[in-house]
Coordinates of C-alpha atoms in Angstrom, one line a residue:
M106 CA 26.4 78.3 -65.6
P107 CA 25.0 76.6 -62.6
L108 CA 25.8 78.4 -59.3
E109 CA 27.0 81.5 -61.4
E110 CA 23.7 83.3 -61.7
K111 CA 25.2 86.6 -60.5
S112 CA 28.2 86.6 -62.8
T113 CA 28.6 89.5 -65.3
T114 CA 30.4 87.2 -67.7
L115 CA 28.4 86.3 -70.9
K116 CA 28.4 82.8 -72.0
F117 CA 27.9 81.7 -75.7
R118 CA 27.9 78.4 -77.4
K119 CA 28.2 77.4 -81.1
G120 CA 28.2 73.6 -81.7
R121 CA 31.2 72.4 -79.7
Q122 CA 32.7 75.8 -79.3
G123 CA 32.3 77.9 -76.2
L124 CA 33.1 81.6 -75.7
S125 CA 33.0 83.8 -72.6
V126 CA 32.7 87.6 -73.0
H127 CA 33.6 89.8 -70.0
F128 CA 33.4 93.5 -69.6
T129 CA 35.5 95.8 -67.2
Q130 CA 36.1 99.6 -66.9
A131 CA 39.3 100.6 -68.7
L132 CA 42.0 101.4 -66.0
G133 CA 42.1 105.2 -65.6
R134 CA 39.7 105.8 -68.5
P135 CA 36.1 106.3 -67.2
D136 CA 34.8 106.8 -70.8
Q137 CA 36.2 103.5 -72.1
S138 CA 35.6 99.7 -71.4
V139 CA 37.6 96.5 -72.0
V140 CA 36.0 93.7 -73.7
T141 CA 37.7 90.3 -73.1
Y142 CA 37.0 87.2 -75.1
T143 CA 38.0 83.8 -73.8
T144 CA 37.4 80.3 -75.4
D145 CA 35.7 77.8 -73.4
R146 CA 36.4 74.1 -73.8
I147 CA 33.2 72.0 -74.0
Y148 CA 34.0 68.4 -72.9
S149 CA 30.5 67.1 -73.1
N150 CA 28.4 68.4 -75.9
V151 CA 24.5 68.1 -76.0
P152 CA 22.0 69.8 -78.4
F153 CA 20.3 72.9 -77.6
P154 CA 16.7 73.2 -79.1
E155 CA 16.4 76.3 -81.6
G156 CA 14.9 79.1 -79.7
A157 CA 15.4 77.8 -76.3
S158 CA 15.3 80.3 -73.3
D159 CA 16.5 80.2 -69.6
I160 CA 19.5 78.1 -70.6
M161 CA 21.7 76.9 -67.8
F162 CA 24.7 74.8 -69.3
D163 CA 27.9 73.3 -68.0
G164 CA 29.8 71.3 -70.5
T165 CA 32.1 69.5 -68.2
R166 CA 29.6 67.0 -66.8
P167 CA 27.3 67.8 -68.8
Y168 CA 24.3 69.6 -67.5
L169 CA 21.6 71.4 -69.4
G170 CA 18.5 73.0 -68.1
C171 CA 16.2 75.1 -70.5
I172 CA 12.8 75.7 -71.9
A173 CA 12.2 74.4 -75.5
P174 CA 9.6 76.5 -77.5
G175 CA 8.0 73.4 -79.0
A176 CA 5.6 70.9 -77.7
L177 CA 6.7 67.7 -75.8
D178 CA 6.4 65.4 -79.0
A179 CA 8.3 67.7 -81.1
T180 CA 11.0 68.3 -78.5
S181 CA 11.3 64.5 -78.0
D182 CA 11.7 64.0 -81.7
F183 CA 14.5 66.6 -81.7
Y184 CA 16.5 65.0 -79.1
S185 CA 16.2 61.4 -80.5
R186 CA 17.5 62.8 -83.8
E187 CA 20.1 65.3 -82.6
M188 CA 21.5 63.2 -79.8
A189 CA 22.2 60.4 -82.3
A190 CA 23.7 62.9 -84.7
I191 CA 26.6 63.7 -82.3
G192 CA 27.2 60.3 -81.3
W193 CA 25.1 59.7 -78.2
Q194 CA 23.6 56.4 -78.1
K195 CA 20.2 55.5 -76.4
L196 CA 20.7 52.9 -73.6
T197 CA 18.8 49.6 -73.7
P198 CA 18.5 47.2 -70.7
E199 CA 21.4 45.3 -72.3
T200 CA 23.7 48.2 -73.0
A201 CA 22.9 49.6 -69.4
A202 CA 23.6 46.4 -67.6
R203 CA 27.0 47.7 -66.4
W204 CA 25.4 50.5 -64.5
T205 CA 21.8 49.5 -63.5
T206 CA 19.3 46.7 -63.8
S207 CA 16.3 48.8 -64.9
L208 CA 15.7 51.8 -67.0
D209 CA 12.0 51.7 -66.5
E210 CA 11.3 55.1 -65.0
T211 CA 8.0 57.1 -65.6
V212 CA 7.9 60.9 -65.5
P213 CA 4.5 62.5 -64.8
N214 CA 3.4 64.6 -67.8
G215 CA 6.7 63.9 -69.6
V216 CA 9.3 61.3 -70.9
R217 CA 12.7 60.2 -69.8
A218 CA 15.4 58.5 -71.7
F219 CA 19.2 57.5 -71.0
Y220 CA 22.2 57.9 -73.3
A221 CA 25.8 57.0 -73.4
H222 CA 28.7 58.3 -75.5
P223 CA 31.8 56.2 -76.4
D224 CA 35.1 58.0 -75.7
S225 CA 36.4 59.7 -78.8
Q226 CA 39.3 62.1 -79.2
E227 CA 38.2 62.9 -82.8
T228 CA 34.8 64.1 -81.8
G229 CA 36.0 65.8 -78.6
F230 CA 34.2 63.5 -76.1
Y231 CA 36.3 62.2 -73.1
R232 CA 35.4 59.8 -70.3
Q233 CA 31.8 60.3 -70.7
K234 CA 29.2 59.1 -68.1
P235 CA 25.8 58.1 -69.2
V236 CA 23.2 61.0 -69.1
M237 CA 19.6 61.2 -68.2
L238 CA 17.2 63.2 -70.6
T239 CA 14.0 64.4 -68.9
L240 CA 11.3 66.3 -70.9
T241 CA 8.1 67.6 -69.1
R242 CA 5.1 69.3 -70.7
R243 CA 4.6 73.0 -69.5
D244 CA 1.0 74.6 -69.2
D245 CA 2.0 77.2 -71.8
G246 CA 2.7 74.4 -74.3
R247 CA 6.5 74.5 -74.2
T248 CA 8.6 71.9 -72.9
N249 CA 11.2 71.8 -69.9
V250 CA 14.4 70.1 -70.9
D251 CA 16.8 68.6 -68.3
I252 CA 20.0 66.7 -69.1
R253 CA 22.3 65.5 -66.3
V254 CA 24.6 62.7 -65.4
A255 CA 22.5 59.7 -64.8
P256 CA 21.9 58.9 -61.0
F257 CA 23.1 55.4 -61.2
A258 CA 26.5 56.7 -62.8
L259 CA 27.2 58.8 -59.7
P260 CA 29.0 57.5 -56.7
G261 CA 26.7 55.8 -54.3
E262 CA 29.1 55.9 -51.4
L263 CA 31.0 59.3 -50.9
K264 CA 34.5 59.5 -49.5
A265 CA 35.5 62.4 -47.1
D266 CA 37.5 65.2 -48.6
G267 CA 39.6 67.6 -46.6
D268 CA 37.7 69.2 -43.6
L269 CA 36.5 72.8 -43.9
A270 CA 36.4 74.6 -40.5
G271 CA 36.8 71.2 -38.9
L272 CA 33.6 70.0 -40.5
P273 CA 33.3 66.9 -42.9
R274 CA 33.1 67.6 -46.5
P275 CA 32.2 64.9 -49.1
N276 CA 34.1 64.3 -52.3
P277 CA 33.4 65.2 -55.0
T278 CA 32.1 68.8 -54.8
K279 CA 31.9 71.5 -57.4
T280 CA 32.1 74.3 -54.9
A281 CA 32.8 74.6 -51.2
K282 CA 33.4 77.3 -48.7
S283 CA 33.7 77.7 -44.9
L284 CA 33.5 80.3 -42.2
G285 CA 35.6 80.0 -39.0
S286 CA 38.1 77.3 -38.0
A287 CA 38.0 74.0 -36.1
S288 CA 38.6 75.9 -32.7
S289 CA 36.0 78.8 -33.4
D290 CA 32.9 79.3 -31.2
K291 CA 30.8 79.2 -34.4
R292 CA 31.7 77.6 -37.7
E293 CA 30.0 76.9 -41.0
M294 CA 30.5 74.9 -44.1
S295 CA 28.6 74.9 -47.4
A296 CA 29.2 72.9 -50.6
A297 CA 27.7 71.8 -53.8
A298 CA 28.1 67.9 -53.8
M299 CA 28.2 66.1 -57.1
A300 CA 26.0 63.3 -56.1
E301 CA 22.4 62.4 -55.3
L302 CA 20.8 63.5 -52.0
P303 CA 20.6 59.9 -50.4
A304 CA 24.3 59.4 -50.9
V305 CA 25.2 62.8 -49.4
L306 CA 22.8 62.0 -46.5
A307 CA 24.3 58.6 -45.9
F308 CA 27.8 60.3 -46.0
Y309 CA 26.9 62.7 -43.1
H310 CA 25.2 59.9 -41.2
R311 CA 28.5 58.1 -41.1
E312 CA 31.0 60.9 -40.6
L313 CA 29.0 62.9 -38.0
A314 CA 28.5 59.6 -35.9
A315 CA 32.2 58.8 -36.2
R316 CA 33.0 62.3 -34.8
G317 CA 30.8 61.9 -31.7
W318 CA 27.8 63.9 -33.1
Q319 CA 24.3 62.5 -32.5
E320 CA 21.0 63.4 -34.4
D321 CA 18.4 65.1 -32.4
G322 CA 15.5 65.0 -34.9
S323 CA 14.3 67.1 -37.6
A324 CA 14.5 70.9 -37.9
P325 CA 11.9 73.2 -39.7
L326 CA 12.7 73.2 -43.4
S327 CA 13.8 76.4 -45.2
P328 CA 13.3 77.3 -48.8
G329 CA 15.4 74.8 -50.9
D330 CA 15.6 72.2 -48.1
E331 CA 14.6 68.6 -48.5
V332 CA 16.3 67.5 -45.3
A333 CA 17.1 69.6 -42.0
I334 CA 18.6 67.6 -39.1
K335 CA 19.4 68.9 -35.7
I336 CA 22.6 67.4 -34.4
S337 CA 24.7 67.8 -31.1
S338 CA 27.9 66.7 -29.4
A339 CA 29.2 67.1 -25.9
E340 CA 30.1 70.7 -26.5
E341 CA 28.3 71.9 -29.5
T342 CA 24.9 72.0 -31.3
G343 CA 24.6 71.9 -35.1
L344 CA 22.2 71.8 -38.0
L345 CA 22.7 69.9 -41.2
R346 CA 20.5 71.2 -44.3
L347 CA 20.4 69.3 -47.6
G348 CA 18.6 70.4 -50.8
R349 CA 18.7 69.8 -54.5
K350 CA 19.6 72.6 -57.1
Y351 CA 20.4 71.9 -60.7
D352 CA 22.2 68.5 -60.6
F353 CA 23.9 69.3 -57.2
T354 CA 23.0 68.3 -53.6
M355 CA 23.6 71.5 -51.7
V356 CA 25.0 71.2 -48.3
S357 CA 24.9 73.6 -45.3
L358 CA 26.4 72.5 -42.0
T359 CA 26.8 74.7 -38.9
A360 CA 28.0 74.2 -35.4
Q361 CA 27.8 76.5 -32.5
V362 CA 29.5 75.9 -29.0
K363 CA 27.3 75.5 -26.1
E364 CA 27.1 78.3 -23.5
S365 CA 28.1 75.7 -20.9
A366 CA 31.0 74.6 -22.9
L367 CA 32.1 78.2 -23.5
A368 CA 32.1 78.9 -19.7
A369 CA 34.0 75.6 -19.0
R370 CA 36.6 76.6 -21.8
A371 CA 37.0 80.1 -20.3
K372 CA 37.6 78.6 -16.9
A373 CA 40.0 76.0 -18.1
K374 CA 41.9 78.7 -20.0
K375 CA 42.1 80.9 -17.1
E376 CA 43.4 78.1 -14.9
A377 CA 45.8 77.0 -17.4
D378 CA 47.1 80.5 -17.9
E379 CA 47.4 81.0 -14.1
K380 CA 49.3 77.7 -13.7
F381 CA 51.5 78.5 -16.7
F382 CA 52.6 81.8 -15.2
S383 CA 53.1 80.3 -11.8
D384 CA 55.3 77.5 -13.1
A385 CA 57.2 80.0 -15.2
E386 CA 57.8 82.2 -12.2
A387 CA 59.0 79.2 -10.2
A388 CA 61.2 78.1 -12.9
A389 CA 62.6 81.5 -13.5
R390 CA 63.6 81.7 -9.8
Q391 CA 65.3 78.4 -10.0
V392 CA 67.3 79.5 -13.1
I393 CA 68.3 82.7 -11.5
A394 CA 69.4 81.1 -8.4
A395 CA 71.3 78.3 -10.3
D396 CA 72.8 81.0 -12.4
E397 CA 74.0 83.0 -9.4
A398 CA 75.4 80.0 -8.0
R399 CA 77.2 79.0 -11.0
R400 CA 78.6 82.4 -11.5
K401 CA 80.0 82.4 -8.0
V402 CA 81.8 79.1 -8.7
Q403 CA 83.0 80.3 -11.9
A404 CA 84.2 83.7 -10.4
A405 CA 86.0 82.0 -7.6
A406 CA 88.0 80.0 -10.4
L407 CA 89.0 83.3 -12.2
S408 CA 92.4 84.7 -11.1
D409 CA 92.7 88.1 -9.4
A410 CA 96.4 87.9 -9.6
P411 CA 98.1 91.2 -11.2
L412 CA 98.7 90.9 -14.9
N413 CA 101.7 91.6 -17.1
A414 CA 101.6 92.7 -20.7
L415 CA 102.0 90.1 -23.3
A416 CA 105.2 90.4 -25.2
D417 CA 105.6 90.9 -29.0
S418 CA 101.8 91.9 -29.2
K419 CA 100.9 93.3 -32.7
T420 CA 97.9 95.2 -31.4
S421 CA 97.7 99.0 -30.7
L422 CA 96.4 98.2 -27.2
P423 CA 98.5 96.2 -24.8
L424 CA 97.3 92.6 -24.1
P425 CA 97.3 90.8 -20.9
E426 CA 99.4 87.6 -20.6
T427 CA 96.3 85.5 -20.2
A428 CA 94.7 86.8 -23.4
E429 CA 93.2 84.0 -25.7
G430 CA 91.4 84.1 -29.0
V431 CA 92.5 87.6 -30.0
E432 CA 90.9 89.2 -33.0
F433 CA 92.2 92.6 -33.9
E434 CA 91.1 94.9 -36.8
G435 CA 93.4 97.7 -36.9
D436 CA 91.7 99.6 -39.8
D437 CA 88.3 99.6 -38.1
G438 CA 89.7 100.1 -34.6
R439 CA 88.3 96.9 -32.9
L440 CA 89.9 94.3 -30.5
E441 CA 88.3 91.3 -28.8
F442 CA 89.6 88.5 -26.7
S443 CA 88.9 86.4 -23.7
A444 CA 91.0 85.5 -20.5
T445 CA 90.9 83.4 -17.4
S446 CA 91.7 86.5 -15.2
S447 CA 88.9 88.2 -13.3
V448 CA 87.1 91.4 -14.3
K449 CA 88.9 92.9 -11.3
A450 CA 92.4 92.0 -12.6
L451 CA 91.7 92.9 -16.3
T452 CA 90.4 96.5 -15.4
A453 CA 93.3 97.0 -13.1
F454 CA 95.6 96.0 -15.8
Y455 CA 94.3 98.5 -18.4
R456 CA 93.9 101.3 -15.9
A457 CA 97.6 100.8 -15.0
A458 CA 98.8 100.5 -18.5
L459 CA 96.8 103.5 -20.1
K460 CA 97.2 106.0 -17.4
P461 CA 101.1 106.5 -17.8
A462 CA 100.6 106.7 -21.6
G463 CA 98.4 109.8 -21.1
W464 CA 95.0 108.2 -21.4
K465 CA 92.4 109.9 -19.2
E466 CA 89.4 107.7 -17.9
Q467 CA 86.0 108.9 -17.8
P468 CA 83.8 107.9 -14.9
S469 CA 81.4 105.0 -15.5
V470 CA 78.4 103.8 -13.5
I471 CA 79.0 100.2 -14.6
N472 CA 81.8 98.8 -12.4
Q473 CA 80.6 95.5 -11.0
P474 CA 82.6 92.2 -9.9
N475 CA 81.1 90.5 -13.1
M476 CA 81.1 93.5 -15.6
A477 CA 82.8 96.7 -16.0
V478 CA 82.8 99.6 -18.7
M479 CA 85.8 101.9 -19.2
E480 CA 86.0 105.1 -21.4
F481 CA 89.5 106.5 -22.1
S482 CA 90.3 109.7 -24.2
K483 CA 93.6 111.4 -25.3
G484 CA 94.3 114.1 -27.9
G485 CA 90.8 113.8 -29.5
K486 CA 90.9 110.0 -29.7
S487 CA 88.9 107.6 -27.6
I488 CA 88.8 103.9 -26.4
S489 CA 85.7 102.1 -25.1
M490 CA 86.1 99.0 -23.4
T491 CA 83.7 96.3 -22.0
V492 CA 84.9 93.6 -19.7
M493 CA 82.3 91.0 -18.9
Q494 CA 82.3 87.6 -17.3
M495 CA 80.9 84.9 -19.6
G496 CA 80.9 81.6 -17.8
A497 CA 84.3 80.4 -16.9
K498 CA 86.1 83.2 -18.8
V499 CA 86.0 86.9 -19.2
N500 CA 85.5 88.6 -22.6
V501 CA 87.0 91.9 -23.4
S502 CA 85.9 94.0 -26.3
A503 CA 87.3 97.4 -27.2
H504 CA 86.8 99.8 -30.0
G505 CA 87.5 103.5 -30.9
S506 CA 89.7 105.9 -32.9
G507 CA 92.5 105.3 -30.5
L508 CA 92.9 101.6 -31.8
I509 CA 93.0 102.3 -35.4
V510 CA 96.2 101.5 -37.2
A511 CA 96.8 102.6 -40.8
A512 CA 98.1 99.5 -42.6
A513 CA 97.9 98.4 -46.2
K514 CA 96.0 95.3 -46.8
P515 CA 97.7 92.4 -48.6
P516 CA 96.7 91.9 -52.1
Q517 CA 93.9 89.4 -52.5
A518 CA 94.9 86.3 -54.3
K519 CA 92.8 85.6 -57.4
P520 CA 91.0 82.3 -57.2
V521 CA 92.5 79.6 -59.2
Q522 CA 90.1 78.1 -61.6
A523 CA 89.6 74.4 -61.2
K524 CA 91.4 72.2 -63.9
S525 CA 89.7 69.1 -65.0
A526 CA 91.9 66.1 -64.2
E527 CA 90.6 64.3 -67.2
P528 CA 88.1 64.8 -70.1
L529 CA 84.3 65.4 -69.0
K530 CA 82.3 62.2 -69.3
P531 CA 78.5 62.2 -69.9
D532 CA 76.1 60.9 -67.2
P533 CA 74.3 58.0 -68.9
N534 CA 71.1 58.4 -66.9
A535 CA 70.5 62.1 -67.7
A536 CA 67.7 63.1 -70.1
L537 CA 69.9 65.9 -71.3
P538 CA 73.7 65.9 -71.5
V539 CA 75.5 66.6 -68.3
P540 CA 79.0 65.6 -67.1
T541 CA 79.2 63.0 -64.3
L542 CA 81.6 65.6 -62.5
H543 CA 79.1 68.0 -61.2
S544 CA 78.3 69.6 -57.8
S545 CA 74.7 70.1 -58.5
T546 CA 72.2 69.2 -61.3
G547 CA 68.4 69.5 -61.8
I548 CA 66.0 69.1 -64.7
S549 CA 62.5 70.5 -65.2
S550 CA 59.8 70.1 -67.8
T551 CA 56.4 71.6 -68.5
K552 CA 53.7 69.3 -70.0
L553 CA 50.0 68.7 -70.0
P554 CA 48.5 66.4 -67.3
G555 CA 48.8 62.9 -68.6
S556 CA 50.9 63.7 -71.6
D557 CA 54.5 62.4 -72.2
Q558 CA 55.4 65.3 -74.4
S559 CA 57.0 68.4 -72.8
F560 CA 56.7 71.8 -74.2
R561 CA 60.0 73.0 -72.6
T562 CA 62.7 71.1 -70.7
E563 CA 65.5 72.9 -68.8
L564 CA 68.8 71.4 -67.3
E565 CA 70.7 73.5 -64.8
A566 CA 73.9 72.3 -63.4
S567 CA 77.2 73.5 -61.8
I568 CA 80.4 72.0 -63.1
P569 CA 83.7 72.2 -61.1
A570 CA 85.7 72.7 -64.3
E571 CA 86.7 75.5 -66.6
L572 CA 84.2 77.1 -68.9
S573 CA 86.3 76.0 -72.1
D574 CA 86.2 72.4 -71.0
V575 CA 82.3 72.5 -70.4
L576 CA 81.8 74.1 -73.7
A577 CA 83.8 71.5 -75.5
F578 CA 81.8 68.8 -73.8
Y579 CA 78.6 70.2 -74.9
R580 CA 79.6 70.9 -78.4
A581 CA 80.5 67.2 -78.7
E582 CA 77.7 65.7 -76.9
L583 CA 74.9 67.7 -78.5
S584 CA 76.4 67.0 -81.9
K585 CA 76.0 63.3 -81.2
R586 CA 72.4 63.8 -80.6
G587 CA 71.9 65.4 -83.9
W588 CA 71.7 69.0 -82.7
Q589 CA 73.1 71.6 -85.1
E590 CA 74.9 74.8 -83.8
K591 CA 73.8 78.2 -85.2
T592 CA 76.5 80.7 -85.7
D593 CA 74.3 83.7 -85.8
G594 CA 74.1 85.7 -82.5
A595 CA 76.6 83.4 -80.7
L596 CA 78.4 84.9 -77.7
L597 CA 81.8 83.6 -76.5
T598 CA 84.0 85.2 -73.9
A599 CA 86.3 83.8 -71.2
E600 CA 83.5 84.1 -68.5
R601 CA 80.3 83.6 -70.6
A602 CA 79.0 81.5 -73.5
E603 CA 75.5 81.6 -75.2
L604 CA 74.9 79.3 -78.2
A605 CA 71.7 78.6 -80.1
F606 CA 71.0 75.1 -81.5
T607 CA 68.5 73.3 -83.8
A608 CA 67.5 70.0 -82.3
P609 CA 65.2 67.3 -83.8
E610 CA 62.6 68.3 -81.3
G611 CA 62.9 71.9 -81.8
P612 CA 65.0 75.1 -81.0
A613 CA 67.4 75.0 -78.1
M614 CA 69.7 77.4 -76.1
L615 CA 72.9 76.7 -74.2
K616 CA 74.1 79.3 -71.6
L617 CA 77.2 78.9 -69.7
G618 CA 78.7 81.3 -67.0
R619 CA 81.1 81.3 -64.0
A620 CA 80.2 81.3 -60.2
G621 CA 83.2 81.0 -58.0
N622 CA 85.4 78.3 -59.2
E623 CA 82.6 76.5 -61.1
T624 CA 80.8 76.8 -64.5
T625 CA 77.0 77.1 -64.5
V626 CA 75.1 75.6 -67.1
S627 CA 71.4 76.3 -68.4
L628 CA 70.3 74.1 -71.3
V629 CA 66.7 74.8 -72.7
L630 CA 65.0 72.5 -75.3
R631 CA 61.5 73.5 -76.6
N632 CA 59.0 71.5 -78.5
P633 CA 57.0 73.7 -80.9
Q634 CA 54.7 70.8 -82.1
A635 CA 53.7 69.8 -78.4
A636 CA 53.2 73.6 -77.6
A637 CA 51.0 74.0 -80.8
K638 CA 49.0 70.8 -79.9
A639 CA 48.3 72.2 -76.4
D640 CA 47.3 75.6 -77.9
I641 CA 50.1 77.5 -75.9
M642 CA 52.2 78.5 -78.8
P643 CA 52.5 82.4 -79.0
K644 CA 51.9 84.2 -82.2
A645 CA 55.0 85.1 -84.3
G646 CA 56.8 88.0 -82.6
Q647 CA 54.6 87.9 -79.5
A648 CA 54.7 86.3 -76.0
R649 CA 51.6 84.3 -74.6
L650 CA 50.4 84.8 -71.1
M651 CA 48.2 82.1 -69.7
L652 CA 46.1 82.8 -66.6
G653 CA 44.8 80.4 -63.9
N654 CA 43.1 80.7 -60.5
I655 CA 43.2 77.8 -58.0
G656 CA 41.5 79.9 -55.3
T657 CA 38.0 79.9 -54.4
K658 CA 37.3 83.7 -55.4
E659 CA 37.3 85.3 -58.7
A660 CA 40.4 87.4 -59.4
S661 CA 41.2 90.1 -61.8
L662 CA 44.5 90.8 -63.4
T663 CA 45.6 94.2 -65.0
I664 CA 48.5 94.2 -67.5
N665 CA 49.3 96.3 -70.5
N666 CA 46.2 98.3 -70.0
Q667 CA 43.9 95.2 -70.1
T668 CA 42.0 93.8 -67.3
V669 CA 41.1 90.1 -67.3
K670 CA 38.7 88.3 -64.8
I671 CA 40.0 84.8 -63.9
A672 CA 37.2 82.7 -62.5
A673 CA 37.7 80.5 -59.4
G674 CA 39.0 77.2 -60.6
A675 CA 40.1 78.4 -64.0
G676 CA 43.1 76.3 -65.1
G677 CA 42.2 73.7 -62.6
P678 CA 40.7 70.1 -63.1
Q679 CA 37.2 71.4 -63.8
S680 CA 38.3 74.1 -66.2
P681 CA 41.7 73.2 -67.6
K682 CA 42.2 76.2 -69.6
G683 CA 41.9 79.9 -68.2
P684 CA 42.2 83.2 -70.2
M685 CA 45.1 83.8 -72.4
L686 CA 46.7 87.1 -73.7
D687 CA 49.3 87.7 -76.4
L688 CA 51.7 90.5 -75.6
P689 CA 54.7 92.2 -77.4
P690 CA 58.0 91.3 -75.9
G691 CA 59.1 93.5 -73.0
K692 CA 58.9 94.1 -69.2
Y693 CA 55.4 94.4 -67.7
Q694 CA 54.0 95.4 -64.3
Y695 CA 50.9 93.7 -63.5
A696 CA 48.3 94.1 -60.7
L697 CA 46.3 91.4 -59.2
R698 CA 43.1 92.0 -57.3
L699 CA 41.1 89.5 -55.1
P700 CA 37.8 90.5 -53.0
G701 CA 38.7 91.8 -49.6
R702 CA 42.5 91.8 -50.1
P703 CA 44.7 94.7 -51.3
A704 CA 46.1 94.8 -54.8
R705 CA 49.4 93.2 -55.4
T706 CA 51.8 94.4 -58.0
E707 CA 54.6 92.4 -59.6
T708 CA 56.7 92.7 -62.8
L709 CA 57.2 90.1 -65.5
T710 CA 59.6 90.1 -68.4
V711 CA 58.8 88.2 -71.5
A712 CA 60.4 87.5 -74.9
A713 CA 59.1 86.9 -78.3
G714 CA 58.2 83.2 -78.5
D715 CA 57.8 82.7 -74.7
A716 CA 54.7 81.2 -73.2
W717 CA 54.3 82.0 -69.4
G718 CA 51.7 80.9 -67.0
L719 CA 50.5 82.9 -64.0
M720 CA 48.7 80.9 -61.5
V721 CA 46.7 82.7 -58.7
G722 CA 46.8 81.0 -55.5
P723 CA 44.2 80.8 -52.6
T724 CA 45.9 83.7 -50.6
G725 CA 46.4 86.0 -53.6
D726 CA 50.0 84.9 -54.4
V727 CA 50.9 84.6 -58.0
L728 CA 53.2 81.8 -59.2
P729 CA 54.9 82.6 -62.5
L730 CA 56.0 79.5 -64.7
Q731 CA 57.6 79.6 -68.0
M732 CA 55.7 77.1 -70.0
Y733 CA 57.4 77.5 -73.5

């Protein structure tokens, strides 16, 4: 395919059928190879001359470049005949009036014709643009063939897509990549724009001027260039190169920060850093001074008055009479509370209370007006206490074996299941039955873009009602919709229910469980006709795995001793269907590899009849999604 000259994948075509063949080394087996076949969808079919060589083909636009073995006249007759045979109609001035006013184009040493194709789902042609066929005579008697979207059917004014490295990118593009970021000293952007060169050049004239760039004249052309323009802004210099390759306009845009701007940036950063640290130091001094003043005011409000023990305390350690917010865990030996007394008063209280009881205090280096640490021991047991002023109060925390109190924990009361006050009623606006009495609900479906038919629809909900009431609700509501309950394999317990149904659309499964005082609901409906039409239906007794890659680099995935290459963009708009695998049901570990990134391993469990999609993201993350 165009721009994939270095790919090791072989491409084949037979009529409207496409096939990719990829070869990899078997994992852990240097004496074996893995051959992977993948069907390719050809959206735009055009004839290949018998015996053609040097074929370059993309069936999504379409684009065809090749060398026909016959002379110009014979090749021209072939295309007049074969294009008509598959529904292409040669444009006339009348039929081309919606796109252009003239079809009079002469080709040196060749001929040119324009064709259009009506949309037809029966023949597999969708949303076709007119194409331009150009045939030119070669010196060796053969004929060069070129079929591409007619220039007048391409956009004449391009819109801006998302920036790459802070540099403008036109839309549409087939591929695009960048180096650096908007703040880098050097940044690059390249793209294959699906437009004629004048339209791409006009796009950059407009976008660069709007961003403050000016054009400084032409630069020397490199191989493949048709245009090379030097550009500059207040801080950067740059170079824009445009050229034609296949039916693309190839874009290369680079920008480099000027030495003077780099020096100014470094100076500004140094000054900003110095100012930041200076301001931070001044702010810290203010905060410390304010905090010291606040602590002095708060400490003055704390009482140094001697304390008495609190009467009727249930703790293993005496509590002062000013104790508040007491939390005591006797089985773990922990005590915490706060008080309006000072650190001095609280430490004096505990020293006076524990010493007569035989507790011996160990010396501590932390004994300040706003914080004190005390360590006590007696008979192999210990108590560690921290007394610290925290704002307008003092916090006391103590722990140790000397605080442990053996006590039986009261039995935990069993949660009472919620009883439905009245019979559950169905939500009239829900696509699948769900009671109006619910704490949460959500519905999801998988379908092809632009289709109204879902392969798989799933309802999840939490109902504050007993499982028996929810089960009765679903049996009644599903029966009203013509669903028939299957008795084989049914599971019914007080805490769980699993029932299979046959619905008009296809098989369905209802699963109920308990979480807290609520009943959880999972209701899944499958549509085998929609799945078969979309070619995602797994083989009998197997599970199907569909692979996609929305990143810009080719990925490889190894699963069940098979390694599959997933081209960049596979499963996206330009290549709707990626590789597929059929696997026996079970639990699998798979490894994903991207160039320049470590391998990632994950696990996936599939059941017979399941269809799962694995989509590779730009960062190498894999998103699993059950499709059917």
